[in-house]
Coordinates of C-alpha atoms and ligand atoms in Angstrom, one line a residue:
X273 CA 3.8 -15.0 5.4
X274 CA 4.0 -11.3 6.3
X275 CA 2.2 -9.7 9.0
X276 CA 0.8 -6.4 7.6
X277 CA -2.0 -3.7 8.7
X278 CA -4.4 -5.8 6.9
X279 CA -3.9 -8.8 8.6
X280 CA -4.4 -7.4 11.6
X281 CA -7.7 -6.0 10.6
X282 CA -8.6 -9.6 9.0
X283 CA -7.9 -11.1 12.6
X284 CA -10.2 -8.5 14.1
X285 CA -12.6 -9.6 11.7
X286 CA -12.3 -12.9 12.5
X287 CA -12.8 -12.5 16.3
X288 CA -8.6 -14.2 16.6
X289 CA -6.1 -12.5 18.7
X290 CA -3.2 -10.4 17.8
X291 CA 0.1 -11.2 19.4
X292 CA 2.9 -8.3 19.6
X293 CA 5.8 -7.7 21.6
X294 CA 8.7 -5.4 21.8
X295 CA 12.3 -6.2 20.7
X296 CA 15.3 -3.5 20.6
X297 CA 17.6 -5.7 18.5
X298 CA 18.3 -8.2 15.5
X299 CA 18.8 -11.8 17.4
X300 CA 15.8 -10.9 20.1
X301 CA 13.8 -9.8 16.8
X302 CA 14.6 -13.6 15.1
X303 CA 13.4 -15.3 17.9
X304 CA 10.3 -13.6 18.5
X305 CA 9.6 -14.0 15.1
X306 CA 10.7 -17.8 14.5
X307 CA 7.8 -18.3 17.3
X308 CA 5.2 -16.8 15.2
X309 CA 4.2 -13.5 17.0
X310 CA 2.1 -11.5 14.8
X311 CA 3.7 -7.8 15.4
X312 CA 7.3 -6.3 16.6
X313 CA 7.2 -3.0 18.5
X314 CA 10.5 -1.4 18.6
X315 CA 9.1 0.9 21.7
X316 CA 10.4 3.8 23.1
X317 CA 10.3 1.9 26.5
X318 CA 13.9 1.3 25.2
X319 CA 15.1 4.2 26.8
X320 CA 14.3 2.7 30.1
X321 CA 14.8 -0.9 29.4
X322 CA 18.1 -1.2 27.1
X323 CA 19.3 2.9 27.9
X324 CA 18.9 2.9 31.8
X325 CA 17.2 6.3 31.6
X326 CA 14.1 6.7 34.3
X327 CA 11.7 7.6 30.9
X328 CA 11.1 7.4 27.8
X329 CA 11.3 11.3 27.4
X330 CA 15.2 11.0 26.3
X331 CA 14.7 9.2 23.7
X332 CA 15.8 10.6 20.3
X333 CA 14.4 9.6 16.1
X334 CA 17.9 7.9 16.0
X335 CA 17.9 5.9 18.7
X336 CA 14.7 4.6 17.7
X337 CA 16.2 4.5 14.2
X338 CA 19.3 2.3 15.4
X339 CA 17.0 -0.2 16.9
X340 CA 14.3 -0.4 14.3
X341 CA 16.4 -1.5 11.4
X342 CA 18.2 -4.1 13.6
X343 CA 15.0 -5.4 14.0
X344 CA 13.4 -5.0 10.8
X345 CA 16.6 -6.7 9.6
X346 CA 15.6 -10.2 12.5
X347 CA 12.0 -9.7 11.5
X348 CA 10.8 -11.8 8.6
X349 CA 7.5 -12.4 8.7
X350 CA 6.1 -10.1 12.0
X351 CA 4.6 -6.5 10.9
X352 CA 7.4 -4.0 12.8
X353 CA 6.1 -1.0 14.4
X354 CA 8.7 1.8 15.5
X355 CA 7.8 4.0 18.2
X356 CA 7.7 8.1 17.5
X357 CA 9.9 9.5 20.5
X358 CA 9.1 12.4 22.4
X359 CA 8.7 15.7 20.5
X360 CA 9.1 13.8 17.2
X361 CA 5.6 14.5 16.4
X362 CA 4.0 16.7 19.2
X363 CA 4.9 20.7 17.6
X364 CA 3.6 20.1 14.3
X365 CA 1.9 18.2 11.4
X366 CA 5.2 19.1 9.4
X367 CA 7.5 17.4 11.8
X368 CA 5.4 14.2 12.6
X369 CA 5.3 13.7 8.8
X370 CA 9.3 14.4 8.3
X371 CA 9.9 12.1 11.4
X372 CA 7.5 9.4 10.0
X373 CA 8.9 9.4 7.0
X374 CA 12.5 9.6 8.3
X375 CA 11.6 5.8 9.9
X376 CA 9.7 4.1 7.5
X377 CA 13.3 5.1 5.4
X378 CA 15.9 4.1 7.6
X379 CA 14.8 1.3 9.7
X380 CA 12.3 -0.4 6.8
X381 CA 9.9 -1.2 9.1
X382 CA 5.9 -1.2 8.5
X383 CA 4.4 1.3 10.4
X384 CA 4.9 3.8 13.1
X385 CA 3.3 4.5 16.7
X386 CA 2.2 7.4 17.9
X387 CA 0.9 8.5 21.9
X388 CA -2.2 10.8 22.2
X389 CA -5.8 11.3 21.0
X390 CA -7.6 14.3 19.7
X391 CA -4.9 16.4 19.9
X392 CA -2.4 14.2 17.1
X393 CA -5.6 13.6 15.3
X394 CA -4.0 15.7 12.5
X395 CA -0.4 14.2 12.8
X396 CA -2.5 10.9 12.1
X397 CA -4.3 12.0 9.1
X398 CA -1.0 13.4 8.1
X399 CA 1.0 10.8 8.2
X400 CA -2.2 8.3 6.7
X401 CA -2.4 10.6 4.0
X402 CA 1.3 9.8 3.6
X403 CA 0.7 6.2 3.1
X404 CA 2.5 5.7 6.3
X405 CA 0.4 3.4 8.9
X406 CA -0.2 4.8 12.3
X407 CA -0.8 3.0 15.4
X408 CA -2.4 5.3 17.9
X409 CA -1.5 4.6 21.9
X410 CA -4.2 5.7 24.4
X411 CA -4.5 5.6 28.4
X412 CA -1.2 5.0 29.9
X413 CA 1.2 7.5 27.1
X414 CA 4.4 7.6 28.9
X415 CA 5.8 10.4 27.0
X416 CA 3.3 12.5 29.2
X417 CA 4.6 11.1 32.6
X418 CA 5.1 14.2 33.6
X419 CA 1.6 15.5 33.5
X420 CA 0.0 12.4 34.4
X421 CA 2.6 12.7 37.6
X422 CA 3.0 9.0 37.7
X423 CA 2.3 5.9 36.0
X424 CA -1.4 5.4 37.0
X425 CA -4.2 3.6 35.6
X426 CA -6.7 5.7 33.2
X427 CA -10.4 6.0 32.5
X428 CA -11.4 5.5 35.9
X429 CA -14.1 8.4 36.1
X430 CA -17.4 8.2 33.8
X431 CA -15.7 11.7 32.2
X432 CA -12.4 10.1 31.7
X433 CA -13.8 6.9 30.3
X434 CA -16.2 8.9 27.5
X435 CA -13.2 10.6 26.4
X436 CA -11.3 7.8 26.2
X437 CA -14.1 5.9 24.0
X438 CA -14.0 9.2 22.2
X439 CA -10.6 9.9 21.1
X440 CA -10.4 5.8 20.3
X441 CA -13.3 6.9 17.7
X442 CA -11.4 9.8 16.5
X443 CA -7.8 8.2 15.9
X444 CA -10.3 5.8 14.2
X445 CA -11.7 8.1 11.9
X446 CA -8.1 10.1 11.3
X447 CA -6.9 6.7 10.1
X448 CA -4.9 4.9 12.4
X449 CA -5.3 1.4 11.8
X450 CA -5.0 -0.2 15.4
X451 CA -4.4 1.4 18.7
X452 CA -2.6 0.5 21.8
X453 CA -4.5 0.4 25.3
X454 CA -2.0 0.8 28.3
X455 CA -2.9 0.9 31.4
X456 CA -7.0 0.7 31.4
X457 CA -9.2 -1.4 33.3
X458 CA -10.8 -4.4 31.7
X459 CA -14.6 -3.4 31.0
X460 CA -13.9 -0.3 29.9
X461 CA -11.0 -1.7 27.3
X462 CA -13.2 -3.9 26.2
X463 CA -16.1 -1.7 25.8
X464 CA -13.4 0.6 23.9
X465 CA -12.6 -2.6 21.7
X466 CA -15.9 -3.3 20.4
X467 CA -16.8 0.1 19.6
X468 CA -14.3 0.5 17.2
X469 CA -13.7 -1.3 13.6
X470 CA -10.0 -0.9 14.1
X471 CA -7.7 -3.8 16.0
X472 CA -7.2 -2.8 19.9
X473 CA -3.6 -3.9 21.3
X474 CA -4.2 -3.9 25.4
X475 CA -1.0 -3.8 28.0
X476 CA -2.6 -3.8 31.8
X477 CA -5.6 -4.0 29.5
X478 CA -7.6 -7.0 30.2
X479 CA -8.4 -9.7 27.9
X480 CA -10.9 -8.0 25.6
X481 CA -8.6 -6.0 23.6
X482 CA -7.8 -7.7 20.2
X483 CA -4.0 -8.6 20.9
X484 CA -1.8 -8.2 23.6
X485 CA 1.6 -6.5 23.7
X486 CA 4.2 -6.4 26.6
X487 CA 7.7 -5.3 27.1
X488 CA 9.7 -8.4 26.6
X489 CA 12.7 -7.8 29.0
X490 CA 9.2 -7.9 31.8
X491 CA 7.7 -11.4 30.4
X492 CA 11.0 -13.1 30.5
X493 CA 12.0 -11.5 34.5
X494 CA 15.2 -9.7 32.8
X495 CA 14.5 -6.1 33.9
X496 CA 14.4 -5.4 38.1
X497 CA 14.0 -1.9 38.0
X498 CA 9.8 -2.0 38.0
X499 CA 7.3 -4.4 37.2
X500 CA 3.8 -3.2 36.8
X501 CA 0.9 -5.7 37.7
X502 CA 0.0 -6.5 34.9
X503 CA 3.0 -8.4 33.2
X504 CA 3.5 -12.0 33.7
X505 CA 6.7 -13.7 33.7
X506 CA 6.3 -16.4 31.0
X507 CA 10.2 -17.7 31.9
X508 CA 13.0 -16.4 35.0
X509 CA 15.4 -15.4 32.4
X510 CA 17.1 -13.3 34.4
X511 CA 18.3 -15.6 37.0
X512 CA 19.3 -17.7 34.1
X513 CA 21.4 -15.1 32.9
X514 CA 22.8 -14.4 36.8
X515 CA 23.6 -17.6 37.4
X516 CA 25.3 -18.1 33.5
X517 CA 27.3 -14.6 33.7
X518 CA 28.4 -15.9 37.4
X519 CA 29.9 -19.2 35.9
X520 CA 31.5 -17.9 33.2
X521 CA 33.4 -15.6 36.0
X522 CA 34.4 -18.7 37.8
X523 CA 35.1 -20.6 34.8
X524 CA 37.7 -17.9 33.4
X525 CA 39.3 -17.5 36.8
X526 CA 39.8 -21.1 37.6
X527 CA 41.2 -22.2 34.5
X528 CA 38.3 -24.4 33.4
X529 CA 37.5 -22.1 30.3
X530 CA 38.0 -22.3 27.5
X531 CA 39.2 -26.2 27.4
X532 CA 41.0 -28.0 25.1
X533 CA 38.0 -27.7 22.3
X534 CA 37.9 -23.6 22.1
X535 CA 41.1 -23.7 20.9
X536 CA 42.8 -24.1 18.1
X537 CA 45.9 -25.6 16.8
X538 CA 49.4 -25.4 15.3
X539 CA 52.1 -28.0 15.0
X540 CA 54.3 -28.5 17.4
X541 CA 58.0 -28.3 15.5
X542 CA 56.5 -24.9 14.5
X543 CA 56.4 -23.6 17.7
X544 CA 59.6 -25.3 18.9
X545 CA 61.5 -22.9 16.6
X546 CA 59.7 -20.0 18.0
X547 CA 61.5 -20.8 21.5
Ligands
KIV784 O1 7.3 1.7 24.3 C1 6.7 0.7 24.5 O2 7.2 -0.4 24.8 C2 5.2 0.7 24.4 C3 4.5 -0.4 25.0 C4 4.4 -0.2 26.5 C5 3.1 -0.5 24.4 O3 4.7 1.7 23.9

């Protein structure tokens, strides 16, 4: 059965746990899928992860376009969420709402993600208002790496966790129906999580948000470049892959591929007159 926003506020309600993760493409978006997780993000964490840039901030509405309908196209029954790049949304209600709209379009997907609190309060009402649904993403946003300067954990101090239980109420209340936690510790997530109605989604959260997202090229050890603490590597994929692309070389260069049953066949006499 579909995943939709309303399924993820019935699992809230029913105290059961949310399961996301992020794909980039059609076959990685079928497979998370045929396993049952609940939600697909198409993050911009693709323009580190499937781009090679250092941040996220590169990342254009057509990238994340590209990638969201190849994944909308793998994803039949998980709810697909398509990041809002960098300075989709930021200068204005007008664009976020053009942008927004722009995805939901193109990529068919079921709702759209957003970084920030108070101040893209009004982009989320907007874009609410536009029957498009929001997810809002608190703590860790890495479009604003550069002002954070550095990926550090958030809500430390008493100030900085009030505002963060804040602006989780007031994405609430301007209508986003579930919001990402990155990088926040444990208590406060959780504290975060039950004083809201609305789903929390926690990454280097702790295990009282409602569901749990990570970057899948991190759970399955295919991506060397970083990994934070908080991921856990539910398979060595990568070294699969290694050791795979490394036989395949030795394979092709002694001979040994492709055998007798890649090929195929023609008559003989056929290619005697050819000689
Ligand atoms: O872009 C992304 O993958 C994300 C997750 C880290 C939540 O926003």
């Amino acid at each position: 059965m579909k995943n939709t926003v309303t399924t993820f506020q019935e699992m809230k309600n029913r105290n059961e746990k949310i399961s996301m993760l992020t794909a980039y493409d059609y076959s990685t978006a079928k497979l998370e899928d045929e396993a049952g997780i609940n939600a697909i993000l198409v993050g911009d964490s693709l323009g580190n992860v499937m781009l090679g840039y250092e941040d996220t901030i590169p990342v254009t509405v057509e990238d994340m376009i590209h990638h969201g309908a190849a994944v909308a196209r793998g994803a039949k029954n998980a709810l697909v969420v398509v990041d809002m790049p960098f300075m989709s949304y930021q200068a204005s209600v007008y664009d976020a709402v053009v942008n927004a709209g722009r995805i939901m379009k193109e990529t068919h997907c079921g709702a759209v993600k957003l970084e920030g609190g108070l101040e893209v309060c009004p982009q989320i009402e907007a874009i609410t208002n536009a029957s498009i649904p929001v997810m809002a993403h608190l703590g860790l946003t890495p479009q604003s790496i550069n002002a954070f300067g550095g990926f550090k954990v958030q809500g430390k101090t008493e100030a900085a966790a009030k505002k963060l239980i804040e602006e989780a109420k007031a994405v609430e209340k301007a209508g986003a129906f579930a919001v990402t936690l990155e990088c926040v510790p444990a208590k406060l997530a959780k504290l975060v999580s039950e004083s809201i109605h609305i789903p929390t989604i926690g990454i280097g959260a702790g295990a009282g948000c409602d569901g749990q997202v990570l970057v899948y090229v991190d759970m399955l050890s295919m991506f060397s470049d970083f990994r934070p603490k908080f991921v856990r590597s539910f398979a060595e994929v990568g070294t699969v892959m290694r050791q795979a692309f490394a036989d395949y070389d030795t394979a092709v260069k002694d001979g040994s591929f492709p055998a007798a049953e890649h090929t195929y066949k023609i008559d003989d006499s056929i290619i005697e007159k050819l000689y």
